[in-house]
Amino acid sequence: MAEPVRVLVTGAAGQIAYSLLYSIAKGDVFGKDQPLILVLLDITPMMTVLEGVVMELQDCALPLLREVIPTDKEEVAFKDLDIAILVGSMPRREGMERKDLLKANVKIFKSQGAALDKYAKKTVKVVVVGNPANTNCLIASKSAPSIPKENFSCLTRLDHNRAKSQIALKLGVTANDVKNVIIWGNHSSTQYPDVNHAKVNVKGKEVGVYEAIKDDSWLKGDFILTVQQRGAAVIKARKLSSAMSAAKAICDHVRDIWFGTPAGEFVSMGVISDGNSYGVPEDLLYSFPVVIKDKSWKFVEGLPINDFSREKMDLTAKELAEEKETAVEFLSSA
């Protein structure tokens, strides 16, 4: 048997983690023959709830799960990690300004970044899910100077999967028949779901999405809005935020980091913008199309960008630059 992989999930008593932990523990992410040590971090008032989650993981009687470690201490949680999935963050409360939200999260992700820097393996892969994910990820990375920036990514795979499935539904095909959609920018309502380079398999033939759908006004209008606002639509209907679909997207994201992307396919993830060829300013954590091999990602290069896309890509970059500026101000005082 292989050496166990040590995986941290934060916010481990929360509802996304409740959907996520079973999938990881049963081998959906790291493979069916890869033993695991699961480390579960949450805040002290959630420890009793977390004990219940640990009991349930034990009761699943999973062959790959070597050890489960529940904790409220960063020095325990971040020790010798291979992968850190940072789900926990301060949620936005009613009447809360985005700035207040940023301030509360800068404190959390500065602390967790410093703990990664001090305790985790230098090869650790860090995936930030807690919102505002892009900026939280940037703060964590800046707070962990000894870990390569490229090891940090944030989740935009849920948006990517949403875009994929909207196209599939419209054409009456499966989500697997659609590939190479792109989410550019921030995991917020300014994100730009782009299908200019996406392909769909219709009756055994691969065609461009614009060609297959033949409805440009839908693709440039309602399609984009639906994907941008899907999270809010789920909350409105369920009175709870997306958990099942978020957990599935985290699994997809981490599995692709671990095993690489299929030939001819690219995926979306928030990564450091340094060295991109798409005119996105440096030092932003921005969602790009990437391919992954040997656990490292590369930008997909050379995609032509039309004026419509350019405007949308710049708009979301502007929002990220503003968020970063606010967060960095708080960083020095946090």
Steps between C-alpha positions, in 0.01 A plus 500: 500500500609855430591741782185681625430845356435757771199718416367795698143625466416820689146600592471126549177515705325703227263388228742501203742284698216262590454430127874507426654276764324180396606541135863555596502219756356242264764561233325725247782754504836333560414159358367170625833373633631815670477493881411828669539690823222757534563802720188698588530857624222718631447767764475400867117540531459245217704223664197306626343502153836395356507200735174391336659528155794288620258235631327489164828468310590209730156347443551509122763227559714625212807293412718795390451714809799441729439777749264791568634790705246761619653819639453870572877565504688624195830344609331157497295560185775626269779258596665310210210550259493376142174680421310777677139567401402826666121497507447691824458876481294774655161493324332820397231595753201713421580870486872427478708709259735310268783697665413363845491153350845551348640625829376198697635261237840668467553418866408133450704446183804692624506269801447183293760611244754551779413155640551342156835677477608374842361145515402359158721330242647750253341294221150542648219580255257754644146538367291790632123464491385742772377830355614747380710208372737677259607767746510260797731280291728794414524598869582142604771482233652835601504378861690182400808636320692169517233310303500559121217731384411242235399255776202720589176490304139594565182327396325622186424143392144529632442790259675299226272201565195726507593643160563153360167370621300800370639435151429126529140566614440742215619245243355187661842335535689386812745726684777265385429598139598861576863601551726805528259753643692771686433704811710817496563712807337520839274244665233769532220632283760676278650167388493448124379158380647476147398235246675650196756218514272226631416190301201271513451148372174488306413161344864394498628822343696765691382855430545843654235597756399818310453292186304230685265733689440756224366753750762766561271724702436219752872419521591866554206571732296254705765227494760729659253639754378154600853380573600824678194495724453127550633501857242761602224305321584187701495695827165653409350156432664291774556772762850349517803546277615243242667215686460183293608673179779692674636177650488330158689794345767486773547129426536573126749783568720299739486182287621698198788649703594149615459304176512769229246610240395271212675554164338777295305635796550797725333605824446825690669582827598816684880525489764771530489718187879552471624435146157461334465607136142631529569850627389425855709706749770313696454395863127429482341167582290470183318209341661383175478199270780263603638158416661290774777243479723351773308701761585836343275724292574710194292773338327400177673735257401664175120510524369794294304749712225703332385847612197365686724267704768764553252737666368228733850377588613853584193568714559199726876582519410850618281358778781266608754785502267704726443203733873439516569864586250494788626163624867600490416811709341273761791255473748741655267561798367144539 
